[in-house]
Each structure stands twice: as structure tokens, then as C-alpha cells.
């Protein structure tokens, strides 16, 4: 038998799967039948994914199924690297393509059909959260004015960003100068924002982007840095490009860090970028995710993702590598050395561990990861090829309930704080292992203590699948993922979780807990064990934008956090 991943799209099948999964059915063997197919597979694991938005755009739904193949004679097998970061390992997929159309909303007439509300902590609350925990450097994912205004006068050092969809515009020097003027120069005053870096794009060379930003990234980088130089800011503010770790690797014939090289297909662009960074004394920024190495390959040794030792280290000449972080980082060092810049400064722009949405994404593993990482940062141990201090940003600060889950359901759960700014687990940012809970966000206002649940006396369960699917289209149901915090709920629990998430996302509107007579409002907390049925944050304005602080990373400096 061979292990693979089956990826199936199609509205009719997605509804069926989500309905059955929502009812908590234990899968055994299932037959996929069609005009050209009569395939029997033994289901091992199911992972539901979807992205898109109603009502104007279709939903693309995916079901990932771990299975034992018996006969797949008429389905096409393709190699798909997908959006996995940072591993460049190829996953086998079988794909049946179709587009997911809008559900029959006429049958859901009692359920509000509006986009999911964004309930966010006010920027000032988040900035105070950073200060209360001694976090003095942050990385943002754009340059939102409300966020930067809240950071003004805080003394917190900031990396702002230019999103990938603006790289093409930054190929115009006039546009680049305007961005520097609006997002950098205007905050450069006593009591303003301490901007240290401008991130030009975010992982623009991911293989899943199909070279979309291949020829626009370097011109954008050059124009931003030159605009900073022209504004008299270039000595203190540097432009950099946060890159994914799939821009380099070692050959299969010699898979060790010392053999690291940049990907041949982007070698000219990478060489151009690193030479420009070196010329302007700017750092190389890399995102490293041990979790994704584990997520992408079920045969990946679990202990190698952490820092507490492995039975069989990777031997590279005389160096023993006991964790993937060191090996990945040193593969980059070797890649830089191969283009003549082995001493270039390197910043780790993102590293972290999610706490939900996958069987390996949980608080126990996250705590284990940080208990290994933070003391290493505090000790300035570095890596075998780059001993000493390394600047590292943790990803991320808060969970993100509307982030795309195309890479995986875990994408919404990277925060060391929950959605409401409350700590998830004890951790010591100083790296001294004096574990205690971080200081939570102050004065958070919640909606009333009301939940939406499935009616115990519900009769017509034929509508349940459509309603669960509808709720999860607009709300976050990723904790129902296999191995996640709410995976053990029964059929009623699954439905109640989906209904409540939708109810909370829409601000507890009375009409948001109908679901064709299947749901009711209760004032009794229906949380079960580790599965929390949330009460959403109350917001004073739905137009408040805090994208950056919901996509925030924090830099941990061992000395500054003591």
C-alpha cells in the first residue's frame, strides 16, 4: 500500500463531506464512483479546507484525505509543491477539478448572508499589550495608518511592509518615493515611529506563486532603498525582502547544510538581490518554519523539529545537526557563501508554532518549541556555521480568524495570544525558563454571554449539512480539524460549534442563530473540555482596520526582555 493525499474539489462532494464530517462520523472505507472511475480507498484522515468569499466570488473547497490506495486507475496523479513553507518537499496529490458555486441561499433565507465581521482589538490595546510584556520590536505586514499612529511615541522598533500586490507599482520610482514619504518620512520625528526596516513583499518567490513576482521584486527593492537614501533615511532605515526557505536547498545527492545553494531557477534574481542588500548594508531576511517541515511530510522525525535532541543527528562533515532550524539556517549561510556573501547579516523574519487546526498544531508542541528556542536565543548560541547573536522574530502575536487557510487550517492559530489578547500558555520571553503566563490585553470588552447551539429537539436533520457548511464559510471552524481542540465533539457539538462561530462573527445578531430552525440561543456556556465556544470581542466600529496587528510578529531580544 502507498500513502498519498487525495484532494477533491466540487460543490456536491464538498457539501457531502462537510455534512458527514460535521456529524462526527468515523470514516472507514468509501467508494468514489463516476463515469470513468470506480475507486475504493480506506480513509485514514480527513482535512477540510476552503477559501473565497460569497456572494460575489465562488468558494474553492478542498478535502485532503489520507488514504490507502487500492485502485486509482482513471485519476491523474500530479506533483504539486503547493503553498507549503519552508519545505520544498513535493507532495503527491490526486486532483479532480471543479468550481464551488454559491449554495442555495433561498433555502437559508433565515440566515444573514453578509461577510464575516472582523472583531479586532483596538490598536492602542495591542500596543499596550506589547509594552506590558517588554516586547520592543515588531514586524508588520503593511503600513496601516491607524496601527502606526498607535505605535507613535511607544519606543517600539518597527518593520513596516509593502505587500506583494504592490510590488509592480513600486517598479515606478515616483510611486516608491511617494510610499516612502507617506509611510516612512511622515513618522520620522521625535515622538514618532521608530521604523528600522521596510519589508518589500513577503515571500515573493514562493514556488506556489508561479513566478508572479519574479521580475518585479528586485526593482521594487531597489526603488524603495534608493528612495530612502534620497530622503536622507538610508543610513538608519533599510529595505529588505522577507523570503521563504524554499529559495534555497541542498541537492538530493548531498542533502546537508554545507551543500546549500539558491534554487537554480531564481539564482540570477537572488544573486542580484543579495548583492544589492550587501551594497546598502541591509540584512537578508528569511522565514523558517520547523512546523511546516513536519506538516508537509508525515515521515519527518518529530524530534528534529524541536531543540531537545534527536537519536540520530544529521552529520555534515564534523558537524552534527540535531534540529531542523539550525540545519535550515546554515543551508542559507552556505547558499550566501556560494555567491560570495557568506558573512551577510541574516534576520529570521518569522518562526513559530501554531496551536490548533492540525494534529501537530497544539499547545503542548508549541510550548515545547518555545522552551527550546527562547533559551537558545538568550544564550546567543547561534548555529554551527553562524555562532553568536541572531535576530529572530516570532510569528505571531494574535490568532487571525479570517486568514486564508489555503496552506492549512493551522494558519489561523500562530499567535502566542488568543484572538482577544489573552495568553495561551506560560512562557518566558527572556529565555530563562521561568514559565509564567504573559500579561494579557487590558480592558477587553466582550459581547454578552450568549451562545448559539443546535436545538436538542431539532427534527429535520436533512438541512444540517447545508447549514453547517454555510456557517463555516463565513466563520472559523478550523478547531474542528482532525486532531484539533474540538475534534472530539459529537454530532450536536460539531453543529453547535459551527453555529456559534457564525453567531459570534456576526455580532450575535438575533437573525444569526436561526439556521432553518436547527439552532437556538442559550446563556449557558456550552464549551466542552479543551474546546472553547468563544464569546467574541465587542467592537465600536466595524471599519476599524488592524490588519497588521492581527498579522503581527514580535522580535525577542534576550537582553531587552530581561
Short mmCIF file of C-alpha atoms in Angstrom, two decimals, residues 42-506:
data_model
loop_
_atom_site.label_atom_id
_atom_site.label_comp_id
_atom_site.label_asym_id
_atom_site.label_seq_id
_atom_site.Cartn_x
_atom_site.Cartn_y
_atom_site.Cartn_z
CA UNK A 42 -9.54 3.30 3.00
CA UNK A 43 -9.81 6.68 4.69
CA UNK A 44 -7.13 7.41 7.28
CA UNK A 45 -7.61 11.13 7.88
CA UNK A 46 -9.71 13.98 6.53
CA UNK A 47 -8.75 17.64 6.36
CA UNK A 48 -11.27 20.22 5.14
CA UNK A 49 -10.12 23.46 3.54
CA UNK A 50 -11.83 26.28 1.71
CA UNK A 51 -11.25 29.83 0.65
CA UNK A 52 -13.01 32.54 -1.30
CA UNK A 53 -15.96 34.74 -0.46
CA UNK A 54 -19.69 34.85 -1.05
CA UNK A 55 -21.75 36.29 -2.60
CA UNK A 56 -19.68 37.71 -5.44
CA UNK A 57 -16.95 35.10 -5.67
CA UNK A 58 -17.08 31.32 -5.71
CA UNK A 59 -15.71 29.26 -2.88
CA UNK A 60 -12.88 26.89 -3.66
CA UNK A 61 -13.22 23.94 -1.36
CA UNK A 62 -10.66 21.22 -0.76
CA UNK A 63 -10.83 17.97 1.09
CA UNK A 64 -7.45 16.44 1.91
CA UNK A 65 -7.74 12.76 2.67
CA UNK A 66 -5.02 10.47 3.93
CA UNK A 67 -5.86 7.12 2.47
CA UNK A 68 -4.68 3.70 1.45
CA UNK A 69 -4.87 3.29 -2.33
CA UNK A 70 -6.49 0.22 -3.77
CA UNK A 71 -7.30 1.26 -7.33
CA UNK A 72 -6.92 4.71 -8.86
CA UNK A 73 -6.61 3.72 -12.47
CA UNK A 74 -8.52 6.61 -14.01
CA UNK A 75 -7.43 9.53 -11.84
CA UNK A 76 -4.48 11.70 -12.82
CA UNK A 77 -1.61 11.92 -10.35
CA UNK A 78 0.30 15.18 -10.39
CA UNK A 79 3.19 16.65 -8.43
CA UNK A 80 2.18 19.79 -6.62
CA UNK A 81 4.52 21.76 -4.39
CA UNK A 82 1.64 23.88 -3.16
CA UNK A 83 1.97 26.75 -0.68
CA UNK A 84 3.84 24.79 1.99
CA UNK A 85 6.59 26.77 3.73
CA UNK A 86 9.55 26.38 4.01
CA UNK A 87 9.98 22.79 2.91
CA UNK A 88 10.48 22.20 -0.79
CA UNK A 89 9.41 18.58 -0.46
CA UNK A 90 6.87 17.53 -3.11
CA UNK A 91 3.57 16.09 -2.01
CA UNK A 92 1.71 13.60 -4.15
CA UNK A 93 -1.81 14.68 -4.95
CA UNK A 94 -4.76 13.40 -6.91
CA UNK A 95 -6.95 16.24 -8.05
CA UNK A 96 -10.44 16.35 -9.51
CA UNK A 97 -11.09 19.95 -10.57
CA UNK A 98 -14.37 21.80 -10.46
CA UNK A 99 -15.50 25.14 -9.10
CA UNK A 100 -17.55 25.56 -5.96
CA UNK A 101 -20.64 27.63 -6.62
CA UNK A 102 -22.81 29.50 -4.18
CA UNK A 103 -25.16 27.35 -2.10
CA UNK A 104 -28.89 27.54 -2.48
CA UNK A 105 -29.39 30.59 -0.30
CA UNK A 106 -33.10 30.56 -0.90
CA UNK A 107 -33.18 27.58 1.42
CA UNK A 108 -31.20 29.57 4.01
CA UNK A 109 -33.47 32.59 3.99
CA UNK A 110 -33.48 33.00 7.76
CA UNK A 111 -29.69 33.23 7.94
CA UNK A 112 -27.94 36.58 7.29
CA UNK A 113 -25.79 36.36 4.19
CA UNK A 114 -23.22 39.07 4.83
CA UNK A 115 -19.42 38.85 5.01
CA UNK A 116 -17.90 37.71 8.26
CA UNK A 117 -17.41 40.54 10.73
CA UNK A 118 -13.90 41.36 11.86
CA UNK A 119 -13.75 41.80 15.63
CA UNK A 120 -10.35 43.23 16.46
CA UNK A 121 -8.60 44.63 19.46
CA UNK A 122 -8.07 48.39 19.19
CA UNK A 123 -4.53 49.30 18.05
CA UNK A 124 -3.79 51.10 21.31
CA UNK A 125 -4.77 47.99 23.27
CA UNK A 126 -2.36 45.88 21.25
CA UNK A 127 0.48 48.38 21.62
CA UNK A 128 -0.08 48.38 25.39
CA UNK A 129 -0.01 44.57 25.28
CA UNK A 130 3.42 44.73 23.64
CA UNK A 131 4.73 47.19 26.21
CA UNK A 132 3.32 45.23 29.16
CA UNK A 133 5.31 42.20 28.02
CA UNK A 134 8.54 44.05 27.29
CA UNK A 135 8.33 43.50 23.53
CA UNK A 136 10.21 46.34 21.91
CA UNK A 137 10.45 45.33 18.26
CA UNK A 138 7.65 44.34 15.88
CA UNK A 139 7.25 43.32 12.27
CA UNK A 140 4.13 44.42 10.42
CA UNK A 141 2.68 43.20 7.13
CA UNK A 142 1.78 46.59 5.66
CA UNK A 143 1.83 50.19 6.85
CA UNK A 144 -1.68 50.83 8.12
CA UNK A 145 -2.01 54.39 9.40
CA UNK A 146 -4.08 53.54 12.47
CA UNK A 147 -1.51 50.97 13.54
CA UNK A 148 1.45 53.28 13.00
CA UNK A 149 -0.33 56.11 14.80
CA UNK A 150 -0.84 53.83 17.81
CA UNK A 151 2.86 52.91 17.74
CA UNK A 152 3.95 56.56 17.68
CA UNK A 153 5.82 57.52 20.83
CA UNK A 154 5.88 53.94 22.11
CA UNK A 155 9.61 53.45 21.55
CA UNK A 156 8.87 50.15 19.81
CA UNK A 157 11.10 49.49 16.80
CA UNK A 158 9.08 48.65 13.69
CA UNK A 159 9.49 46.83 10.40
CA UNK A 160 6.77 48.03 8.05
CA UNK A 161 5.92 46.23 4.83
CA UNK A 162 4.86 46.63 1.23
CA UNK A 163 2.51 43.75 0.27
CA UNK A 164 3.19 41.61 -2.78
CA UNK A 165 0.28 43.10 -4.68
CA UNK A 166 2.05 46.48 -4.61
CA UNK A 167 5.41 45.29 -5.92
CA UNK A 168 4.54 46.07 -9.52
CA UNK A 169 3.58 49.64 -8.59
CA UNK A 170 6.89 50.03 -6.76
CA UNK A 171 8.68 49.48 -10.07
CA UNK A 172 7.89 53.15 -10.62
CA UNK A 173 10.44 55.25 -8.76
CA UNK A 174 7.90 58.06 -8.37
CA UNK A 175 5.47 55.66 -6.68
CA UNK A 176 8.24 54.29 -4.47
CA UNK A 177 9.19 57.80 -3.36
CA UNK A 178 5.56 58.53 -2.55
CA UNK A 179 5.30 55.38 -0.40
CA UNK A 180 8.46 56.34 1.49
CA UNK A 181 7.09 59.84 2.02
CA UNK A 182 3.68 58.66 3.26
CA UNK A 183 4.70 55.60 5.27
CA UNK A 184 8.19 56.40 6.50
CA UNK A 185 9.17 60.08 6.38
CA UNK A 186 5.89 61.33 7.87
CA UNK A 187 6.54 59.29 11.04
CA UNK A 188 10.24 60.19 11.28
CA UNK A 189 10.20 62.78 14.07
CA UNK A 190 10.83 62.93 17.80
CA UNK A 191 7.96 61.06 19.39
CA UNK A 192 7.10 59.40 16.08
CA UNK A 193 7.51 55.79 14.97
CA UNK A 194 10.92 54.15 15.15
CA UNK A 195 10.98 52.47 11.74
CA UNK A 196 14.05 50.27 11.25
CA UNK A 197 13.20 48.23 8.15
CA UNK A 198 10.90 48.30 5.15
CA UNK A 199 9.95 44.79 4.05
CA UNK A 200 9.50 44.76 0.28
CA UNK A 201 7.00 41.98 -0.37
CA UNK A 202 6.57 38.82 1.66
CA UNK A 203 7.97 35.55 0.36
CA UNK A 204 7.54 36.69 -3.27
CA UNK A 205 9.49 33.75 -4.71
CA UNK A 206 7.30 31.01 -3.25
CA UNK A 207 7.02 28.27 -5.86
CA UNK A 208 3.23 28.35 -5.46
CA UNK A 209 3.20 31.92 -6.85
CA UNK A 210 4.36 30.59 -10.23
CA UNK A 211 6.89 33.40 -10.76
CA UNK A 212 4.21 36.09 -10.39
CA UNK A 213 6.66 38.43 -8.64
CA UNK A 214 9.89 37.15 -10.14
CA UNK A 215 10.67 40.23 -12.22
CA UNK A 216 9.10 42.92 -10.03
CA UNK A 217 10.69 42.19 -6.65
CA UNK A 218 14.21 43.46 -7.25
CA UNK A 219 13.18 46.71 -9.00
CA UNK A 220 10.80 47.38 -6.10
CA UNK A 221 13.54 46.70 -3.56
CA UNK A 222 15.99 48.97 -5.37
CA UNK A 223 13.49 51.80 -5.74
CA UNK A 224 12.45 51.72 -2.08
CA UNK A 225 16.03 51.70 -0.81
CA UNK A 226 17.04 54.44 -3.24
CA UNK A 227 14.01 56.49 -2.16
CA UNK A 228 15.07 56.04 1.47
CA UNK A 229 18.57 57.15 0.54
CA UNK A 230 17.25 60.21 -1.29
CA UNK A 231 15.11 61.13 1.71
CA UNK A 232 18.20 61.03 3.92
CA UNK A 233 16.97 57.95 5.79
CA UNK A 234 19.01 55.22 4.12
CA UNK A 235 21.69 55.04 6.80
CA UNK A 236 19.20 54.16 9.55
CA UNK A 237 16.33 52.51 7.65
CA UNK A 238 16.99 49.56 5.34
CA UNK A 239 14.84 47.84 2.75
CA UNK A 240 14.84 44.05 2.78
CA UNK A 241 12.86 41.18 1.23
CA UNK A 242 11.48 38.54 3.64
CA UNK A 243 11.93 35.27 1.77
CA UNK A 244 10.69 31.76 2.28
CA UNK A 245 13.17 28.99 2.95
CA UNK A 246 12.29 27.32 -0.33
CA UNK A 247 14.56 29.79 -2.17
CA UNK A 248 17.50 27.54 -1.30
CA UNK A 249 18.21 23.90 -0.64
CA UNK A 250 20.75 21.10 -0.83
CA UNK A 251 20.93 18.55 -3.66
CA UNK A 252 19.34 15.16 -3.11
CA UNK A 253 22.73 13.58 -3.69
CA UNK A 254 24.24 15.56 -0.80
CA UNK A 255 21.40 16.77 1.49
CA UNK A 256 23.50 18.59 4.08
CA UNK A 257 23.68 22.29 5.04
CA UNK A 258 27.21 22.79 3.68
CA UNK A 259 25.92 21.95 0.20
CA UNK A 260 23.26 24.67 0.29
CA UNK A 261 22.62 26.64 -2.89
CA UNK A 262 19.96 29.04 -4.10
CA UNK A 263 17.37 27.50 -6.38
CA UNK A 264 18.73 27.36 -9.93
CA UNK A 265 15.54 28.84 -11.43
CA UNK A 266 15.89 32.03 -9.36
CA UNK A 267 19.67 32.18 -8.98
CA UNK A 268 20.08 35.34 -11.13
CA UNK A 269 17.38 37.19 -9.15
CA UNK A 270 18.70 36.00 -5.78
CA UNK A 271 22.25 37.00 -6.67
CA UNK A 272 21.05 40.43 -7.75
CA UNK A 273 19.08 40.90 -4.53
CA UNK A 274 21.81 39.79 -2.11
CA UNK A 275 24.42 41.91 -3.87
CA UNK A 276 22.15 44.95 -3.59
CA UNK A 277 21.46 44.23 0.09
CA UNK A 278 25.19 43.94 0.75
CA UNK A 279 25.90 47.19 -1.08
CA UNK A 280 23.37 49.00 1.12
CA UNK A 281 24.38 47.18 4.33
CA UNK A 282 20.90 45.69 4.65
CA UNK A 283 20.15 42.26 6.12
CA UNK A 284 18.92 39.13 4.38
CA UNK A 285 15.54 38.21 5.90
CA UNK A 286 14.43 34.58 5.95
CA UNK A 287 11.32 32.83 7.32
CA UNK A 288 11.96 29.40 8.84
CA UNK A 289 9.15 27.09 9.96
CA UNK A 290 10.09 23.74 11.52
CA UNK A 291 6.37 23.05 11.96
CA UNK A 292 5.84 23.12 8.20
CA UNK A 293 8.61 20.60 7.67
CA UNK A 294 6.67 18.27 9.97
CA UNK A 295 3.31 19.16 8.42
CA UNK A 296 4.49 18.54 4.85
CA UNK A 297 5.99 15.12 5.49
CA UNK A 298 4.43 12.56 7.80
CA UNK A 299 7.73 10.68 7.86
CA UNK A 300 9.64 13.74 9.11
CA UNK A 301 11.21 12.88 12.50
CA UNK A 302 9.17 14.76 15.08
CA UNK A 303 12.05 15.39 17.49
CA UNK A 304 14.06 17.05 14.71
CA UNK A 305 11.51 19.91 14.68
CA UNK A 306 12.39 20.78 18.29
CA UNK A 307 15.54 21.59 20.25
CA UNK A 308 15.79 18.86 22.87
CA UNK A 309 17.88 16.37 20.95
CA UNK A 310 17.47 13.50 18.49
CA UNK A 311 18.69 9.93 18.50
CA UNK A 312 20.29 10.23 15.06
CA UNK A 313 21.71 13.68 14.23
CA UNK A 314 22.40 14.77 10.66
CA UNK A 315 26.15 14.51 10.10
CA UNK A 316 27.72 17.18 7.86
CA UNK A 317 31.47 16.58 7.83
CA UNK A 318 32.32 17.06 11.51
CA UNK A 319 29.12 18.95 12.41
CA UNK A 320 26.13 17.21 13.97
CA UNK A 321 22.73 18.83 13.37
CA UNK A 322 20.11 17.93 15.96
CA UNK A 323 17.30 20.24 14.80
CA UNK A 324 15.91 21.49 11.51
CA UNK A 325 16.16 25.18 12.49
CA UNK A 326 19.96 25.07 12.67
CA UNK A 327 20.19 22.96 9.52
CA UNK A 328 17.89 25.27 7.60
CA UNK A 329 19.66 28.42 8.72
CA UNK A 330 23.09 27.01 7.86
CA UNK A 331 21.85 25.91 4.45
CA UNK A 332 21.16 29.60 3.85
CA UNK A 333 24.62 30.54 5.13
CA UNK A 334 26.16 28.11 2.63
CA UNK A 335 23.95 29.46 -0.15
CA UNK A 336 25.13 33.00 0.57
CA UNK A 337 28.72 31.81 0.69
CA UNK A 338 28.29 30.24 -2.75
CA UNK A 339 27.53 33.69 -4.22
CA UNK A 340 30.40 35.32 -2.36
CA UNK A 341 28.48 36.78 0.60
CA UNK A 342 28.89 34.22 3.36
CA UNK A 343 29.22 36.92 6.03
CA UNK A 344 25.98 38.75 5.21
CA UNK A 345 23.78 39.65 8.18
CA UNK A 346 20.72 37.38 8.44
CA UNK A 347 17.44 38.13 10.19
CA UNK A 348 14.91 35.37 10.85
CA UNK A 349 11.74 37.20 9.88
CA UNK A 350 9.28 34.54 11.06
CA UNK A 351 9.45 31.44 13.21
CA UNK A 352 6.81 29.92 15.45
CA UNK A 353 4.43 27.07 16.14
CA UNK A 354 0.62 27.03 15.70
CA UNK A 355 -1.67 25.76 18.42
CA UNK A 356 -4.73 24.46 16.57
CA UNK A 357 -6.01 23.33 13.19
CA UNK A 358 -3.81 20.23 12.77
CA UNK A 359 -2.84 17.19 14.79
CA UNK A 360 0.68 18.62 15.23
CA UNK A 361 -0.58 22.13 15.97
CA UNK A 362 -1.30 22.17 19.70
CA UNK A 363 -0.24 24.00 22.83
CA UNK A 364 1.95 21.14 24.08
CA UNK A 365 4.08 21.17 20.94
CA UNK A 366 4.11 24.98 20.84
CA UNK A 367 5.29 25.13 24.44
CA UNK A 368 7.96 22.52 23.72
CA UNK A 369 9.14 24.51 20.71
CA UNK A 370 9.39 27.84 22.52
CA UNK A 371 11.02 26.26 25.58
CA UNK A 372 13.76 25.12 23.23
CA UNK A 373 14.01 28.19 21.02
CA UNK A 374 13.93 31.03 23.55
CA UNK A 375 16.81 29.82 25.77
CA UNK A 376 18.92 29.38 22.63
CA UNK A 377 18.23 32.98 21.63
CA UNK A 378 19.01 34.17 25.14
CA UNK A 379 22.34 32.32 25.18
CA UNK A 380 23.44 33.81 21.83
CA UNK A 381 24.48 30.30 20.83
CA UNK A 382 23.67 30.76 17.17
CA UNK A 383 24.18 27.89 14.73
CA UNK A 384 27.24 25.80 13.84
CA UNK A 385 28.07 27.96 10.81
CA UNK A 386 26.93 31.25 12.36
CA UNK A 387 27.64 31.22 16.12
CA UNK A 388 26.56 34.22 18.16
CA UNK A 389 23.57 36.52 18.25
CA UNK A 390 20.77 36.05 15.71
CA UNK A 391 17.88 38.49 15.40
CA UNK A 392 14.67 36.45 15.37
CA UNK A 393 11.01 37.45 15.03
CA UNK A 394 8.35 35.16 16.44
CA UNK A 395 5.22 34.61 14.40
CA UNK A 396 2.85 35.67 15.66
CA UNK A 397 1.24 37.80 18.30
CA UNK A 398 -2.51 37.12 17.95
CA UNK A 399 -4.57 34.43 16.27
CA UNK A 400 -6.16 35.53 12.97
CA UNK A 401 -9.72 34.36 12.48
CA UNK A 402 -10.09 35.40 8.82
CA UNK A 403 -6.67 34.48 7.46
CA UNK A 404 -6.63 32.28 4.36
CA UNK A 405 -6.42 28.59 5.19
CA UNK A 406 -5.20 27.57 1.74
CA UNK A 407 -1.86 26.39 3.21
CA UNK A 408 -3.66 24.59 6.06
CA UNK A 409 -6.21 25.12 8.81
CA UNK A 410 -3.41 25.89 11.26
CA UNK A 411 -2.82 29.26 9.55
CA UNK A 412 -5.27 30.99 11.87
CA UNK A 413 -3.60 29.80 15.07
CA UNK A 414 0.02 31.01 15.09
CA UNK A 415 -0.45 33.54 17.90
CA UNK A 416 1.12 33.24 21.32
CA UNK A 417 -2.01 35.13 22.41
CA UNK A 418 -5.60 34.20 21.66
CA UNK A 419 -7.80 36.37 19.45
CA UNK A 420 -8.70 38.52 22.47
CA UNK A 421 -5.12 39.14 23.59
CA UNK A 422 -5.14 36.59 26.41
CA UNK A 423 -2.10 34.28 26.72
CA UNK A 424 -2.43 30.68 25.59
CA UNK A 425 0.20 29.07 27.78
CA UNK A 426 3.01 30.01 30.18
CA UNK A 427 6.24 31.10 28.53
CA UNK A 428 9.30 33.10 29.47
CA UNK A 429 10.30 35.55 26.75
CA UNK A 430 13.64 36.11 28.48
CA UNK A 431 14.63 32.52 27.78
CA UNK A 432 15.31 31.79 31.46
CA UNK A 433 12.60 29.08 31.61
CA UNK A 434 10.79 30.83 34.46
CA UNK A 435 7.50 29.96 32.82
CA UNK A 436 4.58 32.16 33.72
CA UNK A 437 1.63 33.50 31.81
CA UNK A 438 2.30 36.64 29.81
CA UNK A 439 0.34 39.79 30.61
CA UNK A 440 -2.95 39.73 28.73
CA UNK A 441 -4.64 42.59 26.92
CA UNK A 442 -6.24 45.09 29.26
CA UNK A 443 -9.88 46.16 29.46
CA UNK A 444 -11.12 43.92 26.67
CA UNK A 445 -14.87 44.30 26.14
CA UNK A 446 -16.81 41.23 25.06
CA UNK A 447 -20.26 40.67 23.63
CA UNK A 448 -22.93 39.40 26.09
CA UNK A 449 -22.57 35.89 27.46
CA UNK A 450 -24.75 34.23 24.85
CA UNK A 451 -24.04 31.26 22.63
CA UNK A 452 -25.76 29.71 19.63
CA UNK A 453 -26.30 25.96 19.80
CA UNK A 454 -28.09 23.23 17.90
CA UNK A 455 -31.60 22.69 19.18
CA UNK A 456 -31.84 19.44 21.16
CA UNK A 457 -35.29 18.87 19.68
CA UNK A 458 -34.27 19.57 16.06
CA UNK A 459 -36.15 17.22 13.75
CA UNK A 460 -35.27 17.85 10.10
CA UNK A 461 -31.58 16.91 10.01
CA UNK A 462 -31.60 16.79 6.22
CA UNK A 463 -30.80 20.52 6.29
CA UNK A 464 -27.90 20.17 8.71
CA UNK A 465 -25.12 19.71 6.16
CA UNK A 466 -26.01 22.84 4.20
CA UNK A 467 -26.29 24.91 7.36
CA UNK A 468 -23.00 23.72 8.87
CA UNK A 469 -21.27 24.40 5.58
CA UNK A 470 -22.83 27.85 5.36
CA UNK A 471 -21.75 28.75 8.89
CA UNK A 472 -18.18 27.57 8.30
CA UNK A 473 -17.98 29.50 5.03
CA UNK A 474 -18.24 32.76 6.95
CA UNK A 475 -16.78 31.79 10.32
CA UNK A 476 -13.74 29.95 11.61
CA UNK A 477 -14.37 26.22 12.06
CA UNK A 478 -10.72 25.15 11.89
CA UNK A 479 -10.68 23.82 15.50
CA UNK A 480 -12.92 21.01 14.20
CA UNK A 481 -9.93 19.82 12.13
CA UNK A 482 -8.68 16.29 12.69
CA UNK A 483 -6.56 16.23 15.85
CA UNK A 484 -7.53 19.79 16.82
CA UNK A 485 -9.04 21.16 20.01
CA UNK A 486 -12.67 20.47 19.09
CA UNK A 487 -12.20 17.28 17.08
CA UNK A 488 -13.78 15.08 19.75
CA UNK A 489 -17.21 16.75 19.69
CA UNK A 490 -20.22 14.63 18.81
CA UNK A 491 -22.65 15.42 16.00
CA UNK A 492 -24.58 18.02 18.00
CA UNK A 493 -21.36 19.54 19.28
CA UNK A 494 -19.96 19.98 15.77
CA UNK A 495 -23.13 21.71 14.63
CA UNK A 496 -23.25 23.90 17.74
CA UNK A 497 -19.63 24.94 17.30
CA UNK A 498 -20.20 25.99 13.69
CA UNK A 499 -23.42 27.81 14.52
CA UNK A 500 -21.85 29.66 17.46
CA UNK A 501 -18.81 30.80 15.49
CA UNK A 502 -21.12 32.28 12.86
CA UNK A 503 -23.32 33.84 15.56
CA UNK A 504 -20.32 35.48 17.22
CA UNK A 505 -18.76 36.60 13.92
CA UNK A 506 -21.94 38.49 13.09
#
